[in-house]
Amino acid sequence: MNALLPPLRPSEAALAYHARTKHSLKGYAAGPETLDWDTQPNPFRDYEGAPRTALPLAAEALGVSFPQMVSGGVAPAPVDLAGVALLLELSFGLAAWKQLGPDRWALRCNPSSGNLHPTEAYVIAGGIAGLADGVHHYVSRDHVLEHRFAPPGPDVVAVASASGFAIENRFGPAGGAPSLFLALSSIHWREAWKYGERAFRYCQLDLGHAMAGVRYAAACLGWTVYLVEATSADIARRVGLDRDGDFAGAEREDPDILIALAPAGGDLPALPPVAFGGRWMGRANVLDRHPLYRWPVIDQVSLATHRARAVAGDAVSAPALPARAVVGDAPAASVILGRRSAQRFTAKGSAMPREVFLGLVDALLPRDGAPFDAWGFEARVHPLLFVHRVEGLAPGLYALPRRAGVTADLKAALRSDFTWETPEGVPEHLPLYRLVETDCRGIARTVSCHQAIASDSSFALAMLAEFEPLVSADPWRYRQLHWEAGMIGQSLYLEAEAAGFRGTGIGCFFDDDLHQLLGIEGAAFQSIYHFTVGRAAVDDRITTEPAYPGRGA
């Protein structure tokens, strides 16, 4: 089953990959038969020979509350080395080390399927005080930046021979204001080592979590985040992912997105030109010296879904929503650093207060504030919620259409006997509908690969994406739909943590068995991610150690 798909157009390849990697009650997508955890790939990439810049630690001293972070009420901080360090600490840094017996592992601020972390982060810096111009790679294990590319001097001008145009090799903008971009990439083998062919899906979900993590961290600094319209090839060229010699024998990275950052209310920085000349430094480490399995279909779908042209986002028409009533006043850093993926839930005491549930659901609507104000596209992913234990709310299946006008399409796609009732007391602006009142714990558990976390929680959900028409028109949207689902998951993680609950993502589910249960025929809508939230049961055998022992703020 680990053969390539037949030659197909990019959109057909994306759709065929999705169909091929579905789990079902009759069998699972192709993956390794056994795992040897002693040979797990190195979870940290670094570049041998690249100069390093140690970054300060400042999250614990951050005086920003969780409500301030999500509502945008933070005064802009300078774009300097301290700001970049805090941004990376809160989005990609380590949150703690865990140990059980002889096993010791790191936890990061950004969650990942299987804690395997395929996402890598690169800083493109220009005119930032304390940080050399050029391209830097972030190493979360050490909280350092590796200087991968140093541009030529600011007065150097190179001529692009193909076009005849003079291009300035200046990384910082002409006025001397700082310029800051983040490029994110994925190492697919980190996930494929464990999950086989379905791993490409998980890499994209992780990327969505990371995007939301960057937005939350930027909000703590009073910064704006904007997704840059860049092709996959352009991103690879800008941060050196296309340099074969730097990855000789090492696992390659797939270019994903480019993000611009700037103080809120100010001008976003202009993207610097692709530099000519300059100096590249460092060579990528080998993560797995004895790879036992390869899944060529992942390379195929990766190539098919690259962004081939820089196109603008959707014309977003989200209605104006009232300000959220955020539950609690916890420090933002403690929520981000304290976030954990629940391994199991306790049914006793797991009933969630109604106002907490409605607050979590309200947080998933696109509105001004972190994280969805950074998205720039119409909402195309819509949760279906399996409500188990919420005070004052009948157990059953509920729907949350996140885009104006999609409700009619969902009604037409789902079972005709669903009631689409608005529960009593739900705020008028919140499009929450009860489809059927029933005990759905067994159903949620079964369709989520028989996992108890989907039934023992307060509620679980399946994220339905508007699928085939979007992917057929632009195969890059296959990635992007998963990113949107990952952003929803990250919102649930932090909102649950702030309210005293825990969440966890579920990438393993029976795709078409769920669709059949819902009455979905065809591929206009597809479930692409599951999630669950409840009262976590803590394993006291596991000890916690500081993220960066011996390093102060």
Coordinates of C-alpha atoms in Angstrom, one line a residue, residues 151-551:
P151 CA 23.0 39.2 3.6
P152 CA 25.7 41.4 1.9
G153 CA 26.2 44.9 3.2
P154 CA 23.4 47.4 3.0
D155 CA 25.0 49.4 0.1
V156 CA 25.4 46.4 -2.1
V157 CA 23.2 46.3 -5.2
A158 CA 22.9 43.1 -7.3
V159 CA 21.6 42.9 -10.8
A160 CA 19.2 40.1 -11.7
S161 CA 20.5 39.0 -15.1
A162 CA 17.4 37.3 -16.3
S163 CA 15.3 40.5 -16.0
G164 CA 17.8 43.2 -16.1
F165 CA 16.3 45.0 -13.0
A166 CA 18.6 46.2 -10.2
I167 CA 17.5 44.7 -6.9
E168 CA 18.7 46.1 -3.6
N169 CA 20.1 43.6 -1.1
R170 CA 18.7 45.4 1.9
F171 CA 17.0 43.3 4.5
G172 CA 15.7 46.1 6.7
P173 CA 13.2 48.6 5.1
A174 CA 14.6 51.9 3.8
G175 CA 13.4 54.0 6.7
G176 CA 15.4 51.9 9.2
A177 CA 12.2 50.5 10.9
P178 CA 12.6 46.9 12.0
S179 CA 11.3 44.2 9.7
L180 CA 10.2 40.8 11.1
F181 CA 8.9 37.7 9.3
L182 CA 8.4 34.1 10.4
A183 CA 8.6 31.2 7.9
L184 CA 7.2 27.8 9.0
S185 CA 8.0 24.5 7.5
S186 CA 7.3 20.8 8.1
I187 CA 9.5 17.7 8.4
H188 CA 7.0 15.1 7.3
W189 CA 9.2 12.1 8.4
R190 CA 8.8 13.0 12.0
E191 CA 5.1 12.2 11.8
A192 CA 5.3 9.5 9.1
W193 CA 7.7 7.5 11.3
K194 CA 4.8 6.7 13.6
Y195 CA 1.6 7.4 11.5
G196 CA 2.5 6.3 8.0
E197 CA 0.6 7.7 5.1
R198 CA -1.9 9.7 7.2
A199 CA 1.0 11.7 8.6
F200 CA 0.7 14.5 6.0
R201 CA -2.7 15.4 7.5
Y202 CA -1.2 15.6 11.0
C203 CA 1.6 17.8 9.8
Q204 CA -0.9 20.3 8.4
L205 CA -3.0 20.2 11.6
D206 CA 0.2 20.9 13.6
L207 CA 0.9 23.8 11.3
G208 CA -2.5 25.3 12.1
H209 CA -1.8 24.9 15.8
A210 CA 1.5 26.7 15.3
M211 CA -0.1 29.5 13.4
A212 CA -2.6 30.2 16.2
G213 CA 0.3 29.9 18.7
V214 CA 2.2 32.6 16.9
R215 CA -0.9 34.8 16.9
Y216 CA -1.5 34.4 20.6
A217 CA 2.2 35.1 21.3
A218 CA 2.1 38.2 19.1
A219 CA -1.0 39.4 20.9
C220 CA 1.0 39.3 24.2
L221 CA 3.4 41.8 22.6
G222 CA 0.7 44.0 21.1
W223 CA 1.7 43.0 17.6
T224 CA -0.3 42.3 14.5
V225 CA 0.1 39.1 12.4
Y226 CA -0.5 38.9 8.7
L227 CA -0.2 35.9 6.4
V228 CA 2.0 36.8 3.4
E229 CA 0.8 35.8 -0.1
A230 CA 3.9 33.8 -1.1
T231 CA 4.4 30.7 -3.2
S232 CA 5.9 27.6 -1.7
A233 CA 9.0 27.9 -3.9
D234 CA 9.5 31.5 -2.7
I235 CA 9.3 30.5 0.9
A236 CA 11.8 27.7 0.3
R237 CA 14.2 30.0 -1.5
R238 CA 14.0 32.7 1.2
V239 CA 15.0 30.5 4.1
G240 CA 17.3 28.1 2.3
L241 CA 15.1 25.0 2.2
D242 CA 16.0 24.5 -1.5
R243 CA 19.7 24.3 -0.8
D244 CA 20.5 20.6 -1.5
G245 CA 24.0 20.8 -0.1
D246 CA 22.8 22.0 3.3
F247 CA 20.5 18.9 3.6
A248 CA 22.8 16.3 2.2
G249 CA 21.7 13.0 4.0
A250 CA 19.3 14.9 6.2
E251 CA 15.5 14.9 6.1
R252 CA 14.1 17.7 4.0
E253 CA 11.7 20.4 5.1
D254 CA 8.5 21.3 3.2
P255 CA 7.8 25.1 3.0
D256 CA 4.4 26.0 4.5
I257 CA 3.7 29.7 5.3
L258 CA 5.2 33.1 5.7
I259 CA 4.0 35.4 8.4
A260 CA 4.6 39.2 8.8
L261 CA 4.6 40.8 12.3
A262 CA 4.5 44.4 13.3
P263 CA 3.2 46.5 16.2
A264 CA -0.6 46.8 16.2
G265 CA -1.7 50.0 14.5
G266 CA 1.5 50.4 12.6
D267 CA 2.4 49.6 9.0
L268 CA 3.2 46.0 8.2
P269 CA 6.8 45.6 7.0
A270 CA 7.6 45.2 3.3
L271 CA 8.9 41.8 2.4
P272 CA 12.6 42.1 1.6
P273 CA 13.7 41.0 -1.9
V274 CA 15.3 37.6 -2.3
A275 CA 18.9 38.4 -1.6
F276 CA 21.8 37.8 -4.1
G277 CA 25.2 37.0 -2.7
G278 CA 25.5 36.9 1.1
R279 CA 26.6 33.9 3.0
W280 CA 24.7 30.7 4.0
M281 CA 25.9 29.0 7.2
G282 CA 25.3 25.6 8.8
R283 CA 24.3 22.1 7.7
A284 CA 21.1 20.3 8.8
N285 CA 21.4 17.4 11.3
V286 CA 20.2 13.9 10.5
L287 CA 17.1 13.1 12.5
D288 CA 16.8 9.4 11.8
R289 CA 19.9 7.4 10.9
H290 CA 18.0 4.2 10.3
P291 CA 14.7 4.9 8.6
L292 CA 12.8 1.7 8.2
Y293 CA 9.7 2.9 6.4
R294 CA 9.1 5.4 3.6
W295 CA 5.8 6.6 2.4
P296 CA 6.2 8.1 -1.1
V297 CA 2.6 9.1 -1.4
I298 CA 3.4 11.9 1.2
D299 CA 5.9 13.4 -1.1
Q300 CA 3.4 13.2 -3.9
V301 CA 0.6 15.0 -2.1
S302 CA 3.1 17.5 -0.7
L303 CA 4.1 18.5 -4.2
A304 CA 0.5 18.5 -5.5
T305 CA -0.6 20.9 -2.8
H306 CA 2.3 23.4 -2.9
R307 CA 1.1 27.0 -3.4
A308 CA 2.0 27.6 -7.0
R309 CA 0.8 31.2 -7.2
A310 CA 0.4 34.0 -4.7
V311 CA -3.3 34.8 -4.5
A312 CA -5.2 37.0 -2.2
G313 CA -7.4 35.5 0.6
D314 CA -11.2 35.4 0.4
A315 CA -13.4 38.5 0.6
V316 CA -14.2 37.9 4.3
S317 CA -17.8 38.8 5.2
A318 CA -17.9 37.9 8.8
P319 CA -20.7 39.7 10.7
A320 CA -19.8 42.1 13.5
L321 CA -19.8 40.2 16.8
P322 CA -20.1 41.5 20.4
A323 CA -17.1 41.4 22.6
R324 CA -16.5 38.2 24.3
A325 CA -17.0 37.7 28.0
V326 CA -13.8 35.8 28.8
V327 CA -14.0 33.5 31.8
G328 CA -11.3 34.1 34.4
D329 CA -8.3 36.4 34.6
A330 CA -5.3 34.1 34.5
P331 CA -1.9 35.3 33.2
A332 CA -1.6 34.7 29.5
A333 CA 1.9 33.1 29.9
S334 CA 0.7 30.6 32.6
V335 CA -2.1 29.5 30.3
I336 CA 0.2 29.1 27.3
L337 CA 3.0 27.4 29.3
G338 CA 0.5 25.3 31.3
R339 CA -1.3 23.9 28.3
R340 CA -1.2 20.1 28.2
S341 CA -2.9 17.5 26.0
A342 CA -5.1 15.5 28.3
Q343 CA -4.3 11.7 28.1
R344 CA -7.5 10.7 29.8
F345 CA -10.5 12.3 31.5
T346 CA -12.4 11.6 34.7
A347 CA -16.2 11.3 34.4
K348 CA -16.6 12.3 38.0
G349 CA -16.7 16.0 38.3
S350 CA -16.3 16.5 34.5
A351 CA -19.6 18.4 34.0
M352 CA -18.8 21.7 32.5
P353 CA -20.6 24.9 33.6
R354 CA -22.9 26.1 30.9
E355 CA -21.3 29.6 30.8
V356 CA -17.9 28.0 30.3
F357 CA -19.1 25.8 27.4
L358 CA -20.8 28.7 25.7
G359 CA -17.7 30.8 26.2
L360 CA -15.5 28.1 24.6
V361 CA -17.9 27.8 21.6
D362 CA -18.1 31.6 21.2
A363 CA -14.3 31.8 21.1
L364 CA -14.4 29.7 17.9
L365 CA -16.2 32.3 15.9
P366 CA -14.1 34.5 13.5
R367 CA -13.8 38.0 15.1
D368 CA -11.3 40.6 15.9
G369 CA -8.8 39.3 18.4
A370 CA -6.5 36.3 18.6
P371 CA -6.3 34.0 16.9
F372 CA -8.7 34.3 14.0
D373 CA -8.1 37.9 13.0
A374 CA -4.8 36.6 11.5
W375 CA -6.6 34.2 9.2
G376 CA -7.7 36.4 6.3
F377 CA -10.0 33.8 4.7
E378 CA -13.6 32.9 5.1
A379 CA -14.3 30.3 7.7
R380 CA -14.6 26.9 6.0
V381 CA -14.5 24.6 9.0
H382 CA -17.6 24.0 11.1
P383 CA -17.6 22.0 14.4
L384 CA -20.2 19.3 15.1
L385 CA -20.3 18.9 18.9
F386 CA -21.0 15.7 20.8
V387 CA -22.2 17.2 24.2
H388 CA -21.9 14.7 27.0
R389 CA -21.7 16.6 30.3
V390 CA -22.6 20.3 30.3
E391 CA -24.7 21.7 33.0
G392 CA -28.1 23.0 31.8
L393 CA -27.6 21.6 28.3
A394 CA -29.2 18.4 27.0
P395 CA -26.7 15.8 25.8
G396 CA -26.7 15.3 22.1
L397 CA -25.3 16.4 18.8
Y398 CA -24.9 20.1 18.1
A399 CA -23.7 22.2 15.1
L400 CA -21.7 25.5 15.0
P401 CA -21.7 26.9 11.5
R402 CA -18.9 29.5 11.5
R403 CA -19.6 31.1 8.2
A404 CA -22.6 33.2 7.4
G405 CA -24.7 31.5 4.7
V406 CA -23.3 28.0 5.2
T407 CA -26.2 26.8 7.4
A408 CA -28.4 26.0 4.5
D409 CA -25.7 23.9 2.9
L410 CA -25.0 22.0 6.1
K411 CA -28.8 21.3 6.5
A412 CA -28.9 19.9 2.9
A413 CA -25.8 17.8 3.4
L414 CA -26.7 16.3 6.8
R415 CA -29.6 14.0 7.8
S416 CA -33.0 15.3 7.0
D417 CA -34.4 14.3 10.5
F418 CA -32.0 16.6 12.4
T419 CA -34.0 19.3 14.2
W420 CA -31.7 22.4 14.0
E421 CA -33.1 23.8 17.2
T422 CA -31.6 26.8 19.0
P423 CA -31.2 25.8 22.7
E424 CA -32.9 28.1 25.2
G425 CA -30.6 30.8 26.6
V426 CA -28.0 30.7 23.8
P427 CA -26.8 34.3 23.0
E428 CA -28.4 35.6 19.8
H429 CA -25.1 36.1 18.0
L430 CA -24.0 32.5 18.6
P431 CA -25.1 30.1 15.8
L432 CA -25.4 27.0 18.0
Y433 CA -28.0 24.4 16.9
R434 CA -29.1 21.2 18.5
L435 CA -29.5 18.5 15.8
V436 CA -30.6 15.6 18.0
E437 CA -31.0 15.1 21.8
T438 CA -29.4 11.8 22.8
D439 CA -26.6 10.1 24.8
C440 CA -23.9 10.2 22.1
R441 CA -20.9 9.0 24.3
G442 CA -20.7 5.6 22.6
I443 CA -21.0 7.1 19.1
A444 CA -18.3 9.7 19.8
R445 CA -16.0 7.0 21.2
T446 CA -16.6 4.6 18.3
V447 CA -16.0 7.1 15.5
S448 CA -12.9 8.4 17.2
C449 CA -11.1 5.1 16.8
H450 CA -12.6 3.7 20.0
Q451 CA -10.8 6.2 22.2
A452 CA -12.3 6.8 25.6
I453 CA -11.1 10.4 25.6
A454 CA -13.9 11.2 23.1
S455 CA -16.6 9.8 25.5
D456 CA -15.3 10.5 29.0
S457 CA -15.0 14.3 28.4
S458 CA -17.5 17.1 28.8
F459 CA -17.8 17.3 25.1
A460 CA -16.1 16.2 21.9
L461 CA -16.3 17.5 18.4
A462 CA -15.8 16.7 14.7
M463 CA -14.7 19.5 12.4
L464 CA -16.5 19.4 9.1
A465 CA -14.7 21.2 6.2
E466 CA -16.2 22.6 3.0
F467 CA -14.1 20.3 1.0
E468 CA -14.2 19.1 -2.6
P469 CA -15.1 22.3 -4.5
L470 CA -12.4 24.3 -2.7
V471 CA -9.7 21.6 -3.2
S472 CA -10.7 21.0 -6.8
A473 CA -10.3 24.8 -7.6
D474 CA -7.0 25.1 -5.8
P475 CA -5.2 22.0 -4.3
W476 CA -3.3 24.2 -1.9
R477 CA -6.6 24.6 0.0
Y478 CA -6.2 21.0 1.1
R479 CA -3.4 22.1 3.4
Q480 CA -5.2 25.3 4.3
L481 CA -8.4 23.6 5.5
H482 CA -6.3 21.5 7.9
W483 CA -4.5 24.7 9.1
E484 CA -7.9 26.3 9.9
A485 CA -8.9 23.2 11.8
G486 CA -5.6 23.3 13.8
M487 CA -6.3 26.9 14.7
I488 CA -9.7 25.9 16.1
G489 CA -8.0 23.2 18.1
Q490 CA -5.4 25.7 19.5
S491 CA -8.2 28.0 20.5
L492 CA -9.9 25.1 22.3
Y493 CA -6.7 24.1 24.0
L494 CA -6.1 27.6 25.6
E495 CA -9.7 28.5 26.3
A496 CA -10.1 25.2 28.1
E497 CA -6.9 25.6 30.0
A498 CA -7.9 29.2 31.1
A499 CA -11.3 27.8 32.4
G500 CA -9.7 25.0 34.4
F501 CA -10.3 22.2 31.9
R502 CA -8.1 20.4 29.4
G503 CA -8.4 19.5 25.7
T504 CA -6.7 17.1 23.3
G505 CA -6.7 16.8 19.6
I506 CA -7.8 13.5 18.0
G507 CA -6.3 12.8 14.6
C508 CA -7.5 9.2 14.5
F509 CA -11.2 8.8 13.5
F510 CA -13.2 6.8 11.1
D511 CA -13.9 9.2 8.3
D512 CA -16.6 7.7 6.2
D513 CA -18.3 5.9 9.1
L514 CA -18.9 9.3 10.7
H515 CA -20.1 10.7 7.4
Q516 CA -22.6 7.9 7.1
L517 CA -23.8 8.5 10.6
L518 CA -24.4 12.1 9.7
G519 CA -26.0 11.4 6.4
I520 CA -23.2 12.9 4.3
E521 CA -22.8 11.6 0.8
G522 CA -20.1 12.7 -1.6
A523 CA -17.2 14.9 -0.6
A524 CA -18.7 18.4 -0.5
F525 CA -18.1 18.2 3.3
Q526 CA -15.4 16.1 5.0
S527 CA -14.4 15.6 8.7
I528 CA -10.8 16.5 9.0
Y529 CA -10.1 16.8 12.7
H530 CA -11.6 15.7 16.0
F531 CA -11.1 17.3 19.5
T532 CA -12.3 16.7 23.0
V533 CA -12.5 18.8 26.2
G534 CA -13.1 17.8 29.8
R535 CA -11.7 17.5 33.3
A536 CA -8.3 15.8 32.9
A537 CA -7.2 12.9 35.1
V538 CA -3.6 13.6 36.2
D539 CA -1.0 10.8 36.3
D540 CA 0.9 11.5 39.5
R541 CA 3.7 9.2 38.5
I542 CA 5.0 11.7 35.9
T543 CA 7.3 14.3 37.3
T544 CA 7.7 17.8 35.8
E545 CA 11.0 19.7 35.4
P546 CA 11.7 23.2 34.2
A547 CA 11.8 23.9 30.5
Y548 CA 15.2 25.5 30.7
P549 CA 16.9 24.4 33.9
G550 CA 19.7 26.7 35.0
R551 CA 18.6 29.6 32.9

